[in-house]
Amino acid sequence: MKFIEITKKTNIDFIGLRNKAFVLSLALVLLGLFSFIMIVVGKANESVDFTGGTQLQVKFEDQVAIGDLRKVLTDGGIGDVQIQQVSGTKEFFIKTKLSDTEKEKIQDKLSALLSKEFQGKKFQILGSNMVGSTVGKTLKRNAAIAVIVSMLCIIVYIAWRFTFIFGVAATIATFHDVLALLGVFYILNMEMNILFITALLTIAGYSLTDTVVVFDRIRENMPKMKSKTDFGDTINRSINEVLSRTLITSLTTLLAIGAILFLGGQVLFDFSFALFIGVLIGTYSSIFVASPIIYVWKKKLR
Amino acid sequence: MLKSIKLRAFFIVLFLVISVIYCLPNIIEPTGAWKKYLPSDKIHLGLDLKGGMHLLLELDTTKMLENMVNRKFDALKDSMIRDGIRFLGLDKKENSLFIIIRAEQKDKLYNLIGKEFSDMKAGTTKVDGENLTIEFLLSEKELSNIKENAVHQALETIRNRIDQFGVSEPVIVRQGENQILVQLPGIKDPQRALELIGRTAQLEFKLVDEENAVRYTGGIPPEGDEVLTMKTKNKETGISTTTQILLKKQSLLTGELLTDARVKIGGEFGGESYVAIEFNSEGARLFDKVTAENVGKRIAIILDNTVYSAPVVKERISGGKASISGSFTMDEAKDLAIVLRAGALPAPVKVVQNITIGPSLGQDSIRKGVQAAILGAILVVAFMFFYYRYSGIVANIALFLNLLYLLGAFTALKATMTLPGIAGIILTMGMGVDSNVLIFERIREELRLGKTVRAAVEGGYEKAWVTIFDSHITTLITTFILFIFGTGPIKGFAVTLSIGVIVNLFTAVLGSKTIFDWILGKYKPRSLSI
């Protein structure tokens, strides 16, 4: 019987590569922690969902496409806009992170920009108002509680199905991925909005699934171990055995996300980018982080 | 596990039919006789995908300050009488009080103000012979504090009400100094939503002044009394009438002391729905005292200056439970319970803007996103066919079943679809593909070991099942907790994902396996296209 195969039978020494992987992961996690602190002190690129900003109401006399309007505003330096059209009219609500400063008023800036870019189209700014953030303090706190509690429950479940060490390792790998993604977004100065939070959660779920699959194979192979010393070999064998599955799943997921990344347009770009990077990191961590942690830990115990 | 292929196929088809029926209204509008039997709910789309009701509310802070000054006025009057400070006149303005006293009482008054009214500041003093007219102003800081707190409290209250009303994914944001922006997706009854949000919900209990009511025939009410409108509905005809009712001005009890309010049906009110309320310990104590003192008298239950009912107190009521009846419809009673539970607005609100707006993502982005998602799905399906050949088709059928079940369950549960929800679907689909990949890779391993096709399929499913179970349960745990603690978009994500995980588990066990079993049983192939 012949199969189309993405990888032939492999025999890679993943455990042998652990120190290199740990250096990379440590760097990613530290970067993530740094970004997290920056978010807490408000130095990160948080979107209008978190910071609040200015809401402007503009009325055009001629029809203007919402896509053109978005492009003009973004190119003109009024970044991070949410545009909503009032149904059945030529009126728009524009929400931006910017707020009035002593030097310039947002309303004037918008006005100048629109008259330059939409020459011949008459418009009127009906109002400008400061708005608060959509993501309140309670929402942030609840999200944090949810993450911590669910991680504790995951540890308990995996500890019950596997062992305690596996549970902790899975949780560390998941946090590793979330932090790494946070770090990448911070370094690239990409905007963190509600969709980004969802992306983080999605990646946490994806990464966890990936990790559990590898763990499951290790559990299956452990009784076949001849002596306690070849635990590293067992891990290596297990990862190699599920490697084709890991790669195929990542590939199909990346295909789906890639389509949205390249064709989904500007608004969905950051979101799909986060998912794309997240899948890569999640795949990496289930191979190079989760299982090697167990190996190192078990070795310490002996 | 179920052995009979027919029985499994029956369940698969049964769920398929149910899902299709629930999905149907999203595609065609049922007409005629069908309308009665088919569900009519479409998938609710969130603000980001569909837009919705956009309300701009303005908090009437002047009214609130007026109430504030009134309260200070009463409190200061009481304190001065208590401390024996004789005053010749007391008056109030927008945000200040004027007190006329004898000069020798000045120190005593300042002492009182400093001790009990530290948020007031002495302003100008006018001397008129022996008499002084002193103005006490509410301090600037206090004023802005009050306004600030009022807006925050109003935000919280409105958020509570909308949450309990059951609108998922609302946007509730502060705008400007005293405005609140509310956006609600997919509201079916905008008028009801508007009334629910805009109601001040100031609940009060006041004594009916029966002694003076006999003599009172209209005009200015007697000192210490007020006239309010009472709504009554005739039980037989259902027609509402309003009557005037004379009440003692002073509140016996207010809604702040409530801990709970729920709709109940029946009991002493026949088949009517009524609202059962519960007080906290302080409220219970007060209610006990009030009812004990007023047995045989009528106590009016007032919400936003309208009397809902004025029952006679038959006996002292301990335990802090009471009920409000008023011949409500079920919806009215429900809304009343919501506003009572969520608490009162600190000041009345007025609706400044009420329009329908488009999606926050923009129509253009949604169109592009949908196109891209379809292309992504095609790529995945094509890859599965290319890589696993005919087995890939089986996986794709399972995937399609997955999607239909998910959408059916989603519509049936009346969940709200948003972009985070779609992310949840992508993850579920990913996990669905993953389940099949896990199974197929296992089957391949078994085949490599030289097992027969049937044994390989059985072994592959059995071994993969453990993994699939563990990975799905861990995800389910996470989504469950996200659902409990999450709000807004996070909750939407959790809902989709948890439905998806359960559907996935079902199709992973029954979906593709049944198709395999059927083919293996019918054609007994020597090799497997996988």
PDB file of N, CA, C and O in Angstrom, chain A residues 64 72 95 203 234 241 300:
ATOM      1  N   VAL A  64     -20.122  57.968  -0.716  1.00  0.00           N
ATOM      2  CA  VAL A  64     -18.702  57.672  -0.559  1.00  0.00           C
ATOM      3  C   VAL A  64     -18.600  56.218  -0.109  1.00  0.00           C
ATOM      4  O   VAL A  64     -19.350  55.783   0.754  1.00  0.00           O
ATOM      5  N   VAL A  72      -8.443  56.568   3.013  1.00  0.00           N
ATOM      6  CA  VAL A  72      -8.048  57.973   3.106  1.00  0.00           C
ATOM      7  C   VAL A  72      -7.648  58.321   4.538  1.00  0.00           C
ATOM      8  O   VAL A  72      -6.621  58.958   4.782  1.00  0.00           O
ATOM      9  N   LYS A  95     -14.775  56.287  14.559  1.00  0.00           N
ATOM     10  CA  LYS A  95     -14.194  56.244  15.892  1.00  0.00           C
ATOM     11  C   LYS A  95     -12.688  56.104  15.748  1.00  0.00           C
ATOM     12  O   LYS A  95     -12.222  55.207  15.045  1.00  0.00           O
ATOM     13  N   ILE A 203      -5.419  30.632  19.863  1.00  0.00           N
ATOM     14  CA  ILE A 203      -4.106  30.007  19.801  1.00  0.00           C
ATOM     15  C   ILE A 203      -3.860  29.160  21.047  1.00  0.00           C
ATOM     16  O   ILE A 203      -3.286  28.069  20.972  1.00  0.00           O
ATOM     17  N   THR A 234      11.946   7.623  24.329  1.00  0.00           N
ATOM     18  CA  THR A 234      10.494   7.466  24.220  1.00  0.00           C
ATOM     19  C   THR A 234       9.857   8.768  23.720  1.00  0.00           C
ATOM     20  O   THR A 234       9.007   8.758  22.830  1.00  0.00           O
ATOM     21  N   GLU A 241       6.668   9.972  15.747  1.00  0.00           N
ATOM     22  CA  GLU A 241       5.496   9.221  15.277  1.00  0.00           C
ATOM     23  C   GLU A 241       4.313  10.127  14.944  1.00  0.00           C
ATOM     24  O   GLU A 241       3.559   9.857  14.010  1.00  0.00           O
ATOM     25  N   LYS A 300      15.550  15.785  36.717  1.00  0.00           N
ATOM     26  CA  LYS A 300      15.848  16.454  37.987  1.00  0.00           C
ATOM     27  C   LYS A 300      15.355  15.612  39.155  1.00  0.00           C
ATOM     28  O   LYS A 300      15.985  15.547  40.203  1.00  0.00           O
TER      29      LYS A 300
END
